[in-house]
Amino acid sequence: MKIGIIGCGAIGSFLSIILNRSGHEITIIEKTKGCKKQKVIVENIGEEEIKVCNYKEIKGQKFDYLIFAVKAYDLEKSIKIARKYINSDYALSTQNGLYSLEKLEKYYKSGSMIIYYGLNKIKKCHSIFNGGSKLIIGCKNRDCREEFKNLAIKDVKTELVDNIEPYRWEKVIVNSAINPVASLYLKKNGFILENKNAYNLSLHIANESKKIASLFKISLASDPIIELKNTIKFTYNNYNSTIQDLCSNKRKTELDYINLALYKIARKIGYQAKYNYFAYKSVMVMKDLLKENNRLCDSILNG
């Protein structure tokens, strides 16, 4: 299969290597000069020579699948540029949280790739793998397994499911409880299991997020509280994506699409998601603090 991966951050570099090793023809689409083979590195996984091109160099090319491996807050802009330069009928979102799949569905036969792996970006096309368990691929409220069956991935546990919604919501619940809590401490995910206060706050958020899912009649694939504990264990040594955004002084964090999104959709049906709102606002305070003193991030940014 000819696959285009938009973005060469933590997720893009990881997917490019495992898909390349699975026999697919991979092109990473990035802001770069020209089009050339480039070394892509994921520490603890390995490295591969993969073609990296800018949009203009591949204008008009047809891809079997497009994978948008960008942050949720960059997705809309990436879709707009991709539609101008690239031909593809099928696309996958890899973003954490809500809204991303819905944006892709306007233009492509789309699904989500739920990624239960801990990955930290070191620099462009160079990241580090910190453990994890699986990939899940599927579409919202429809069975698209036939459409994505050729997206074979070797050496990584991958599930094609008949409806991604239970899994997408499960991941939202898990991330709503891990990302803000670990970010408040600027600690790796495993710290939540080590600290009683952090763990209790994480459980309160997870249970509230689970309640929101039930209000929207989402039938979850498994108990998200159990999945929360398992995810923390599998990604024990990982700094989550929110910490990476905070320490890189990003304008937004993915919590806009996780905790804040949960709070907003719950409010529409009269439910006050107080823990999610507290988690979001607390991390925004941390964001302001780090603008004043980014040295708190030195150990994170320097590995």
JSON list of N, CA, C and O in Angstrom, two decimals, residues 10 48 57 100 128 142 147 163 165 197 211 225 259 265-267 284 299:
[
{"chain": "A", "resi": 10, "resn": "ALA", "atom": "N", "xyz": [6.38, 12.58, 17.16]},
{"chain": "A", "resi": 10, "resn": "ALA", "atom": "CA", "xyz": [6.47, 11.32, 17.89]},
{"chain": "A", "resi": 10, "resn": "ALA", "atom": "C", "xyz": [5.65, 10.22, 17.22]},
{"chain": "A", "resi": 10, "resn": "ALA", "atom": "O", "xyz": [6.14, 9.11, 16.97]},
{"chain": "A", "resi": 48, "resn": "GLU", "atom": "N", "xyz": [14.98, 3.73, 10.28]},
{"chain": "A", "resi": 48, "resn": "GLU", "atom": "CA", "xyz": [14.74, 3.35, 8.89]},
{"chain": "A", "resi": 48, "resn": "GLU", "atom": "C", "xyz": [15.01, 4.55, 7.99]},
{"chain": "A", "resi": 48, "resn": "GLU", "atom": "O", "xyz": [14.80, 5.70, 8.40]},
{"chain": "A", "resi": 57, "resn": "GLU", "atom": "N", "xyz": [6.23, 18.85, -3.71]},
{"chain": "A", "resi": 57, "resn": "GLU", "atom": "CA", "xyz": [6.95, 17.79, -4.42]},
{"chain": "A", "resi": 57, "resn": "GLU", "atom": "C", "xyz": [6.06, 16.59, -4.74]},
{"chain": "A", "resi": 57, "resn": "GLU", "atom": "O", "xyz": [6.37, 15.81, -5.64]},
{"chain": "A", "resi": 100, "resn": "SER", "atom": "N", "xyz": [-11.68, 15.37, 16.17]},
{"chain": "A", "resi": 100, "resn": "SER", "atom": "CA", "xyz": [-10.76, 15.18, 15.04]},
{"chain": "A", "resi": 100, "resn": "SER", "atom": "C", "xyz": [-11.36, 14.29, 13.95]},
{"chain": "A", "resi": 100, "resn": "SER", "atom": "O", "xyz": [-11.30, 14.63, 12.77]},
{"chain": "A", "resi": 128, "resn": "ILE", "atom": "N", "xyz": [11.31, 8.84, 20.99]},
{"chain": "A", "resi": 128, "resn": "ILE", "atom": "CA", "xyz": [11.66, 7.72, 21.86]},
{"chain": "A", "resi": 128, "resn": "ILE", "atom": "C", "xyz": [10.39, 6.98, 22.25]},
{"chain": "A", "resi": 128, "resn": "ILE", "atom": "O", "xyz": [9.37, 7.59, 22.55]},
{"chain": "A", "resi": 142, "resn": "ARG", "atom": "N", "xyz": [-19.91, 2.74, 12.01]},
{"chain": "A", "resi": 142, "resn": "ARG", "atom": "CA", "xyz": [-20.05, 1.94, 10.80]},
{"chain": "A", "resi": 142, "resn": "ARG", "atom": "C", "xyz": [-18.89, 0.96, 10.72]},
{"chain": "A", "resi": 142, "resn": "ARG", "atom": "O", "xyz": [-17.80, 1.22, 11.25]},
{"chain": "A", "resi": 147, "resn": "GLU", "atom": "N", "xyz": [-12.48, -1.71, 4.29]},
{"chain": "A", "resi": 147, "resn": "GLU", "atom": "CA", "xyz": [-11.79, -0.56, 3.71]},
{"chain": "A", "resi": 147, "resn": "GLU", "atom": "C", "xyz": [-10.34, -0.46, 4.18]},
{"chain": "A", "resi": 147, "resn": "GLU", "atom": "O", "xyz": [-9.47, 0.00, 3.43]},
{"chain": "A", "resi": 163, "resn": "ASN", "atom": "N", "xyz": [-16.74, -0.74, 15.06]},
{"chain": "A", "resi": 163, "resn": "ASN", "atom": "CA", "xyz": [-17.18, 0.60, 15.45]},
{"chain": "A", "resi": 163, "resn": "ASN", "atom": "C", "xyz": [-16.14, 1.17, 16.41]},
{"chain": "A", "resi": 163, "resn": "ASN", "atom": "O", "xyz": [-15.89, 0.60, 17.48]},
{"chain": "A", "resi": 165, "resn": "GLU", "atom": "N", "xyz": [-16.23, 3.98, 18.12]},
{"chain": "A", "resi": 165, "resn": "GLU", "atom": "CA", "xyz": [-16.71, 4.88, 19.17]},
{"chain": "A", "resi": 165, "resn": "GLU", "atom": "C", "xyz": [-16.45, 4.36, 20.60]},
{"chain": "A", "resi": 165, "resn": "GLU", "atom": "O", "xyz": [-15.99, 5.14, 21.44]},
{"chain": "A", "resi": 197, "resn": "ASN", "atom": "N", "xyz": [-2.45, 11.29, 46.30]},
{"chain": "A", "resi": 197, "resn": "ASN", "atom": "CA", "xyz": [-3.28, 12.42, 45.89]},
{"chain": "A", "resi": 197, "resn": "ASN", "atom": "C", "xyz": [-3.47, 12.46, 44.37]},
{"chain": "A", "resi": 197, "resn": "ASN", "atom": "O", "xyz": [-4.57, 12.72, 43.88]},
{"chain": "A", "resi": 211, "resn": "LYS", "atom": "N", "xyz": [-19.00, 8.82, 33.39]},
{"chain": "A", "resi": 211, "resn": "LYS", "atom": "CA", "xyz": [-20.40, 9.22, 33.55]},
{"chain": "A", "resi": 211, "resn": "LYS", "atom": "C", "xyz": [-20.89, 9.98, 32.32]},
{"chain": "A", "resi": 211, "resn": "LYS", "atom": "O", "xyz": [-22.02, 9.77, 31.84]},
{"chain": "A", "resi": 225, "resn": "ILE", "atom": "N", "xyz": [-11.67, 2.34, 33.92]},
{"chain": "A", "resi": 225, "resn": "ILE", "atom": "CA", "xyz": [-10.85, 2.46, 35.14]},
{"chain": "A", "resi": 225, "resn": "ILE", "atom": "C", "xyz": [-9.75, 1.41, 35.12]},
{"chain": "A", "resi": 225, "resn": "ILE", "atom": "O", "xyz": [-8.59, 1.68, 35.47]},
{"chain": "A", "resi": 259, "resn": "ASN", "atom": "N", "xyz": [-10.34, 17.23, 28.14]},
{"chain": "A", "resi": 259, "resn": "ASN", "atom": "CA", "xyz": [-11.09, 17.68, 29.32]},
{"chain": "A", "resi": 259, "resn": "ASN", "atom": "C", "xyz": [-12.04, 18.83, 29.02]},
{"chain": "A", "resi": 259, "resn": "ASN", "atom": "O", "xyz": [-13.20, 18.81, 29.45]},
{"chain": "A", "resi": 265, "resn": "ILE", "atom": "N", "xyz": [-19.40, 19.42, 26.13]},
{"chain": "A", "resi": 265, "resn": "ILE", "atom": "CA", "xyz": [-20.51, 18.59, 25.64]},
{"chain": "A", "resi": 265, "resn": "ILE", "atom": "C", "xyz": [-21.42, 18.17, 26.79]},
{"chain": "A", "resi": 265, "resn": "ILE", "atom": "O", "xyz": [-22.63, 18.01, 26.62]},
{"chain": "A", "resi": 266, "resn": "ALA", "atom": "N", "xyz": [-20.85, 18.00, 27.99]},
{"chain": "A", "resi": 266, "resn": "ALA", "atom": "CA", "xyz": [-21.67, 17.64, 29.15]},
{"chain": "A", "resi": 266, "resn": "ALA", "atom": "C", "xyz": [-22.59, 18.79, 29.53]},
{"chain": "A", "resi": 266, "resn": "ALA", "atom": "O", "xyz": [-23.76, 18.59, 29.89]},
{"chain": "A", "resi": 267, "resn": "ARG", "atom": "N", "xyz": [-22.06, 20.00, 29.45]},
{"chain": "A", "resi": 267, "resn": "ARG", "atom": "CA", "xyz": [-22.84, 21.19, 29.81]},
{"chain": "A", "resi": 267, "resn": "ARG", "atom": "C", "xyz": [-24.07, 21.34, 28.90]},
{"chain": "A", "resi": 267, "resn": "ARG", "atom": "O", "xyz": [-25.11, 21.82, 29.33]},
{"chain": "A", "resi": 284, "resn": "MET", "atom": "N", "xyz": [-3.96, 25.08, 32.66]},
{"chain": "A", "resi": 284, "resn": "MET", "atom": "CA", "xyz": [-3.75, 26.40, 32.06]},
{"chain": "A", "resi": 284, "resn": "MET", "atom": "C", "xyz": [-2.95, 27.31, 32.99]},
{"chain": "A", "resi": 284, "resn": "MET", "atom": "O", "xyz": [-2.14, 28.12, 32.55]},
{"chain": "A", "resi": 299, "resn": "SER", "atom": "N", "xyz": [14.71, 19.21, 32.60]},
{"chain": "A", "resi": 299, "resn": "SER", "atom": "CA", "xyz": [14.98, 17.77, 32.62]},
{"chain": "A", "resi": 299, "resn": "SER", "atom": "C", "xyz": [14.13, 17.01, 31.60]},
{"chain": "A", "resi": 299, "resn": "SER", "atom": "O", "xyz": [14.54, 15.99, 31.07]}
]
